[in-house]
XYZ file of C-alpha atoms in Angstrom:
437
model
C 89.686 48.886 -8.352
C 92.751 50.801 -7.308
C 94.887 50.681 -4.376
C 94.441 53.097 -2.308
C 97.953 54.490 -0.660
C 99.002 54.230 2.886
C 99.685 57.971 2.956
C 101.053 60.686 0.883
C 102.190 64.867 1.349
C 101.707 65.675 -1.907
C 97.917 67.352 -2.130
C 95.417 68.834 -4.598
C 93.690 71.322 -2.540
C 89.627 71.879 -3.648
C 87.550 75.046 -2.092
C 84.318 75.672 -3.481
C 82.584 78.788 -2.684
C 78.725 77.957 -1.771
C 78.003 81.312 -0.911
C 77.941 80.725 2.736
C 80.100 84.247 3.735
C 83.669 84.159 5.079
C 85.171 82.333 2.146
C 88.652 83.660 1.436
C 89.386 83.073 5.626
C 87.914 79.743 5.479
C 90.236 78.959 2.510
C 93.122 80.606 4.502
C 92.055 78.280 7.739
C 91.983 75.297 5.419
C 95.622 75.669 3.852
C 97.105 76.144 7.613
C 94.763 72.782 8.127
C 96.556 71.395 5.663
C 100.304 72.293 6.409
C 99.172 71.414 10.095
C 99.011 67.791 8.620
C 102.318 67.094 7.276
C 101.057 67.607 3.573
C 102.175 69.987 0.905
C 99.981 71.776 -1.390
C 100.940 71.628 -4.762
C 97.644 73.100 -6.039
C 94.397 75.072 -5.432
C 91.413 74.043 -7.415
C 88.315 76.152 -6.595
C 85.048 76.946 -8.082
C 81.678 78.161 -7.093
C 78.757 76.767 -6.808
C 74.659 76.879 -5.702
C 74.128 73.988 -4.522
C 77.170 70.447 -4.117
C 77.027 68.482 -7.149
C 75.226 64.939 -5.815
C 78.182 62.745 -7.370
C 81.153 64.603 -7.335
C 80.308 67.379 -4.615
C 82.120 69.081 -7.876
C 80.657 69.492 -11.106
C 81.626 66.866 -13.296
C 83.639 69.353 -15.633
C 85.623 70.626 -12.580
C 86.361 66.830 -11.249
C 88.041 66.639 -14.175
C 90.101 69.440 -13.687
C 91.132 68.450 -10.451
C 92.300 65.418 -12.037
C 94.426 67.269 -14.465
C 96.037 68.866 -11.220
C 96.358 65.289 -9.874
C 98.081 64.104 -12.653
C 99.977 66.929 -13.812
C 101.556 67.387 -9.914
C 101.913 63.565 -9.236
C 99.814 64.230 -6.005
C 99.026 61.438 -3.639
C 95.643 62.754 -2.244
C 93.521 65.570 -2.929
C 91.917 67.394 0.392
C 88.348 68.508 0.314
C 87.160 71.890 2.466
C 84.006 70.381 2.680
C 82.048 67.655 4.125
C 81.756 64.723 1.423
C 79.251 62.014 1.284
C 80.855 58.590 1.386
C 79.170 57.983 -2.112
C 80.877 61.541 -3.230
C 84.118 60.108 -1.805
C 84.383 56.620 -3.418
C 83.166 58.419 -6.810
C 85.426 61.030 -6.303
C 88.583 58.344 -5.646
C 87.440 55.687 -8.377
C 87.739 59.030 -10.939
C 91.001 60.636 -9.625
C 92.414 57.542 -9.004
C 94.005 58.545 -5.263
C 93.274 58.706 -1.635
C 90.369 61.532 -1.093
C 89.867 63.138 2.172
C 87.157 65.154 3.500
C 87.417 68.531 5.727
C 86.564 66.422 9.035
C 88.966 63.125 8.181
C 92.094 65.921 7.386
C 91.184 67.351 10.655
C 90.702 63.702 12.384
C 94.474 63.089 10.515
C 96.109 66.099 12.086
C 94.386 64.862 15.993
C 95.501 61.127 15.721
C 99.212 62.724 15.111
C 98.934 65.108 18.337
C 97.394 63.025 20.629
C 99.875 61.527 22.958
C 97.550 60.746 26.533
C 95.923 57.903 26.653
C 92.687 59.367 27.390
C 93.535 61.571 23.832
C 94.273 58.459 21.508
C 90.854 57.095 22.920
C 89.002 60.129 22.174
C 90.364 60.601 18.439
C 89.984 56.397 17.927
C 86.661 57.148 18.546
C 86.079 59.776 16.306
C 87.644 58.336 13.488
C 85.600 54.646 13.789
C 82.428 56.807 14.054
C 83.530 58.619 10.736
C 85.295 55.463 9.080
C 81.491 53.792 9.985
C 79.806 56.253 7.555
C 82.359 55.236 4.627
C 81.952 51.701 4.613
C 80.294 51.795 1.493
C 80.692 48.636 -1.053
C 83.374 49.952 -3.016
C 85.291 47.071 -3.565
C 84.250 42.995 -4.951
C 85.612 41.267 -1.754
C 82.721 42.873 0.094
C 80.144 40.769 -2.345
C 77.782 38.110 -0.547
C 79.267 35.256 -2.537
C 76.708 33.186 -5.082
C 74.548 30.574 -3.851
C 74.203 27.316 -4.801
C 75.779 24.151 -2.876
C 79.349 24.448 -1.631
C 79.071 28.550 -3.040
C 76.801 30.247 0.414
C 78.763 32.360 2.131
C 79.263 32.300 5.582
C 76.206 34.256 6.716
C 77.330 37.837 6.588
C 78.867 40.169 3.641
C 82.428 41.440 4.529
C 80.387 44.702 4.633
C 78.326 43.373 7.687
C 81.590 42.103 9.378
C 84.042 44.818 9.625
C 80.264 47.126 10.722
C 80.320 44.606 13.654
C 83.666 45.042 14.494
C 83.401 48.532 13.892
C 80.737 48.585 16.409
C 82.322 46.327 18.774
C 85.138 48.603 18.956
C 83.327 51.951 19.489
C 81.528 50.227 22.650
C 84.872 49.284 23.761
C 86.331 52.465 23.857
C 83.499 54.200 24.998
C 83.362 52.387 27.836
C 86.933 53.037 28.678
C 86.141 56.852 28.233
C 83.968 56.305 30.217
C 86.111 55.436 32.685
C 88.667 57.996 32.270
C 85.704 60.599 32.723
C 84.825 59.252 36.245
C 88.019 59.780 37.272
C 88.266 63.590 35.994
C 84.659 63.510 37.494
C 86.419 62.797 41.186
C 89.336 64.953 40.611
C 86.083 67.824 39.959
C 84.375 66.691 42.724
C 87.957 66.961 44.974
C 88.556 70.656 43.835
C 84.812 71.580 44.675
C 84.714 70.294 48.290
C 88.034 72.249 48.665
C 86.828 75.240 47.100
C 89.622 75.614 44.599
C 88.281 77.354 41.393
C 89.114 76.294 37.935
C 89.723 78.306 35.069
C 89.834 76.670 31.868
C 91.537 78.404 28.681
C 89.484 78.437 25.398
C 90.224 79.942 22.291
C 90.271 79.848 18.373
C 93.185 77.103 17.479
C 96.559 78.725 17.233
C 95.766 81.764 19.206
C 98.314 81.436 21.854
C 96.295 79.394 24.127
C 99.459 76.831 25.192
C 102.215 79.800 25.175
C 99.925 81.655 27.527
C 99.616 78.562 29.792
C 103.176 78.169 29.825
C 104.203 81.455 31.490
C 101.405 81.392 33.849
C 101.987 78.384 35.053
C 105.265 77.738 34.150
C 104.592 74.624 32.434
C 105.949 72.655 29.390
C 102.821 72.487 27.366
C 104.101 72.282 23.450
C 103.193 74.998 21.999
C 104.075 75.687 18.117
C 102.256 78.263 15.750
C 100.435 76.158 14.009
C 96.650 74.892 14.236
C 96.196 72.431 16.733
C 99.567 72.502 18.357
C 98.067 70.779 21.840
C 95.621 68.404 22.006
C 95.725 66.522 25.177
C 93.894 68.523 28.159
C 96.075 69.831 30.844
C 95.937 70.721 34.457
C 97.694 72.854 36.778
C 97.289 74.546 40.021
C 99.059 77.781 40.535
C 98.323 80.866 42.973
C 97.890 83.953 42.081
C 99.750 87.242 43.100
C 97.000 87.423 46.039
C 97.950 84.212 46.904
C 94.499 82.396 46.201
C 94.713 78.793 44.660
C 93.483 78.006 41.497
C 93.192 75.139 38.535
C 94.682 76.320 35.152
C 93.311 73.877 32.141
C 94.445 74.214 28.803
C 91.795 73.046 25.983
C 92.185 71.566 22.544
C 91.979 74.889 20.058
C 88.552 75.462 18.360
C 87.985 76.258 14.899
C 85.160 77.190 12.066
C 83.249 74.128 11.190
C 84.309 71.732 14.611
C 83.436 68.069 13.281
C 80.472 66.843 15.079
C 82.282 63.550 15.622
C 85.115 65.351 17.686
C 83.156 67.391 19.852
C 80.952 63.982 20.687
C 84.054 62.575 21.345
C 85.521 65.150 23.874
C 82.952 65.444 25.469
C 83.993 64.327 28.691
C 87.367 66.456 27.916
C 84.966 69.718 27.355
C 83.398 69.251 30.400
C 86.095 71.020 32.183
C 85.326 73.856 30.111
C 81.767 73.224 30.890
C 82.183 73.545 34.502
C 84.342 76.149 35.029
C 84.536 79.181 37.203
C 85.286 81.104 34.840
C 86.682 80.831 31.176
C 89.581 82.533 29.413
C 89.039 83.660 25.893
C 92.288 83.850 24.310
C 92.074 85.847 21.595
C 94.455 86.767 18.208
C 94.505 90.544 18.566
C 96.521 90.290 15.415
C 94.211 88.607 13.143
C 92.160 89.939 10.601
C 89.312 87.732 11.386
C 89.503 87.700 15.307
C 85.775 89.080 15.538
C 85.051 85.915 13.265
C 86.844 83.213 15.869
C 85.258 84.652 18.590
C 82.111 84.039 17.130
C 82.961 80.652 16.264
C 84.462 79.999 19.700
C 81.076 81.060 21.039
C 79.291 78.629 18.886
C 80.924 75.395 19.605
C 80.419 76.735 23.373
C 76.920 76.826 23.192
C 77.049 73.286 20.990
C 79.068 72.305 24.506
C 76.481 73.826 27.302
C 79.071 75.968 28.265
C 77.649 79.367 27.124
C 76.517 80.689 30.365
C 79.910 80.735 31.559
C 81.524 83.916 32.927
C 84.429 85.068 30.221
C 87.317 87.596 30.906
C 88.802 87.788 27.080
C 92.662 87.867 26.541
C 93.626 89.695 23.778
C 97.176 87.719 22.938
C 99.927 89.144 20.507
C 99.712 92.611 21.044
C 103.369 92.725 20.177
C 102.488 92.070 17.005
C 100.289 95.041 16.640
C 101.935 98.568 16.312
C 101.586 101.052 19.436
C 99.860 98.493 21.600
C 100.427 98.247 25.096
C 99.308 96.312 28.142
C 96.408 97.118 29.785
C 92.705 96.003 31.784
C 89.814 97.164 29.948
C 86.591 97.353 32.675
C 83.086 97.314 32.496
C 80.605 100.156 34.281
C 81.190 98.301 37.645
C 84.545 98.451 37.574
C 85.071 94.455 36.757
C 87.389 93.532 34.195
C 86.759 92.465 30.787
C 89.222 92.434 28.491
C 93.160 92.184 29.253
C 95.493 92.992 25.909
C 98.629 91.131 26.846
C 101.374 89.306 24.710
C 102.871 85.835 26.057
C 105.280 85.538 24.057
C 107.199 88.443 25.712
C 105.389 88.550 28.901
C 104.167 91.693 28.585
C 100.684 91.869 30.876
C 100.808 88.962 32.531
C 101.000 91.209 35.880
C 97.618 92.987 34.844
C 95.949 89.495 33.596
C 96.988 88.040 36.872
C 95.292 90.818 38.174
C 92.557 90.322 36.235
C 92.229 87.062 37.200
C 92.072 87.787 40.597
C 89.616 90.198 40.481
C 87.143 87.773 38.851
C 87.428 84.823 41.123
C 87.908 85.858 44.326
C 84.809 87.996 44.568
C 83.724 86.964 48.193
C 86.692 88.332 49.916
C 87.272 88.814 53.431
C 89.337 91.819 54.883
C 90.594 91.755 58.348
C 93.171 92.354 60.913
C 93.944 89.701 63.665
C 96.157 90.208 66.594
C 97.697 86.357 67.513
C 99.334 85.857 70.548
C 103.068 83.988 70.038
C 101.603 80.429 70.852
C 99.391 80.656 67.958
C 102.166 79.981 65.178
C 100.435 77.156 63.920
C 97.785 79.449 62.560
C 100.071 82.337 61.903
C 101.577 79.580 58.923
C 97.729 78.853 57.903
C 96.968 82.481 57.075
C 99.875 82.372 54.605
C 99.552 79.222 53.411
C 95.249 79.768 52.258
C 95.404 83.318 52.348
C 97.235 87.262 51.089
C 99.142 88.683 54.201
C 99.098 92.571 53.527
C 100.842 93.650 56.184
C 102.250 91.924 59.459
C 104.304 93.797 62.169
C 105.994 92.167 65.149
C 103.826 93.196 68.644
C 105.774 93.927 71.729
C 104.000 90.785 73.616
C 105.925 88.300 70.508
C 102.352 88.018 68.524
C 102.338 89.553 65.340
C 99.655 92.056 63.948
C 98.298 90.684 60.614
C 96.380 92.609 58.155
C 94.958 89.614 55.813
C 92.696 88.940 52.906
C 91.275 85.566 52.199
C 88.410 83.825 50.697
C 85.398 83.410 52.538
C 85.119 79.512 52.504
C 88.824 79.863 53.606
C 87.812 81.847 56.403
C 84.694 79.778 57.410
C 86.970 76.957 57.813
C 89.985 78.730 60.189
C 86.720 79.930 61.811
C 85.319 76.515 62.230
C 88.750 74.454 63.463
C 90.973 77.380 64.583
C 88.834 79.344 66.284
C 90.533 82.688 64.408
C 87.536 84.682 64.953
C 88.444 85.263 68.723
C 91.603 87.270 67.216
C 89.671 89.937 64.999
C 91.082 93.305 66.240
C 88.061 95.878 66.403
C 89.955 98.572 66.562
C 92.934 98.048 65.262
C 93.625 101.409 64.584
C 94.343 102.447 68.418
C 96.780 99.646 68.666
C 100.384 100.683 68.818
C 102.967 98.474 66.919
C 106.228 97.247 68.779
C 107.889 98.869 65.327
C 106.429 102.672 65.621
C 107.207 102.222 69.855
């Protein structure tokens, strides 16, 4: 049996069409996929077929030409765009005679080089034992129960049976350390509920401008990078809007056609912010040819999440990009925002998606106008600190006149330990500010 290399950036590239629709962009997606990884494609093998070929995936005349490729290019590993069997992949390795890789372990490849939390590495360890548990298949002698007879048994188990133990042993281990991890994002969700901060999580197909968008609204220093799956590790931020309203900012791992059911099982706990979020931002290319295609992906792996039922303001991203586009709020009948066509990259529309934004989570407002006398400074600071000071004038008595706009749990609570209630001005019309005296 061969040797199978530690690694390699040469790659044979193999797309078969199987008649499932959308084939030239999932061929596009797969190629980015595969830069994304470090490799080079030296070649593009594809065919068509009814139905995968139960050895090969291939027929057995087109395995052979993608040996020819393999052989004419010098390639160290040909990339599948499909899911393979782990019989199809020894098969297709003992014929080829190099490393073979599947659509899921290229994408699992391109995660274990972008995680960098610890909580990340966990999550992709995870998903790579649970796919590396499916390919343990006995490919190679040393895995043979040796012969019986006296001073021949073997030791009990095959080498197959021991490194499935370990295997095992391993996933428990690090699910119980994710485990961990996700109480303590459970207590940090908890926290922000009891204070009534919302949270606003940022999905999106893969390399849509998810991270770039973060950036400038938070002013951050998430990596971002146009390629698929520039950020992979979660991120949080609280930042208030124009209004002045608090809110939690998280950035997501980018989805894409075809999301490995080992990954999504594995962030989970990660996708649960996404899960239970106020509301979700659906970054969208505006530039791409297939956009209407990722959001309809985007949507699936949402409802695959339980996170469907979410409220969504979409964010149409590269607009500079398109020709005689320009920033704007697109509303529904009610007058509530739905779409905001911005570009991050220049900045262009942030000011209307900020808007936006406000609109959609701060929808139990309340509007009023206090009058505080001069010893009440301590909650003259409060109302700027939790709430959005339109107005304030100086009164002739040294109060001030405050015409404020706050949430109502925000309010609740000056009501409850401030007593601010006992300064609402009725009329505050009739009053007559020390500046127009």
């Amino acid at each position: 049996m061969f040797e199978r290399p530690q690694g390699g950036e040469r790659a044979v590239l193999v797309h078969l069409n199987l008649h499932t629709g959308s084939d030239d962009e999932s061929l596009e997606e797969f190629k980015e996929l595969v830069v994304s990884s470090g490799a080079e494609p030296v070649a593009v093998v594809t065919g068509s077929r009814a139905v995968p070929h139960p050895r090969y995936f291939v027929g057995t005349g087109k395995a052979e030409e993608v040996r020819d490729a393999v052989l004419t290019y010098e390639a160290d590993v040909v990339l599948f765009d499909h899911e393979l069997s782990p019989v199809q992949e020894r098969n297709l390795e003992a014929l080829l005679e190099c490393q073979v890789l599947d659509r899921t372990g290229l994408i699992l490849d391109i995660f274990a080089q972008r995680a960098r939390s610890h909580e990340g590495q966990l999550q992709v360890e995870l998903a790579q034992l649970r796919h590396l548990s499916t390919r343990l298949v006995r490919g190679w002698t040393h895995l043979e129960r040796q012969k019986g007879g006296i001073g021949l048994r073997g030791p009990g188990e095959t080498q197959l049976e021991t490194d499935r133990r370990l295997i095992g042993h391993r996933i428990r281990t690090l699910k119980t350390r994710l485990e961990k991890v996700q109480r303590q994002r459970e207590q940090g969700r908890r926290a922000r509920k009891k204070a009534d901060v919302p949270t606003v999580s940022l999905v999106g197909y893969t390399n849509a401008g998810k991270s770039t968008l973060f950036n400038n609204l938070t002013n951050a220093e998430v990596y971002a990078a146009d390629q698929l799956f520039a950020t992979l590790d979660p991120t949080l931020r609280k930042v208030k809007l124009p209004a002045g309203f608090p809110v939690v900012l998280a950035d997501t791992v980018g989805f894409i056609r075809q999301l490995p059911h080992d990954l999504v099982a594995a962030f989970r706990s990660t996708l649960k912010e996404t899960q239970d979020a106020d509301l979700l931002l659906h970054v969208v290319d505006a530039s791409s040819d297939e956009r209407d295609e990722n959001i309809d992906s985007v949507n699936r792996v949402l409802e695959e999440i339980g996170a469907e039922d979410r409220p969504q303001l979409k964010v149409y991203n590269k607009i500079d990009l398109l020709d005689g586009m320009s920033a704007r709020i697109d509303r529904d009948e009610t007058g509530m925002p739905i779409r905001v066509w911005v570009s991050a990259l220049t900045g262009e529309g942030l000011d209307l998606l900020n808007q936006a934004l406000a609109e959609r989570v701060n929808t139990d407002m309340i509007h009023q106008q206090l009058s505080l006398p001069a010893q009440a400074g301590r909650l003259h600071a409060r109302l700027f600190e939790v709430g959005s000071v339109n107005q304030q004038d100086m009164l002739e008595t040294g109060g001030w006149l405050m015409d404020v706009t706050l949430r109502r749990a925000d309010w609740d609570s000056l009501v409850k330990y401030e007593a601010v209630d006992q300064y609402i001005v009725e009329n505050h019309s009739s009053l007559q500010l020390a500046a127009d005296a």
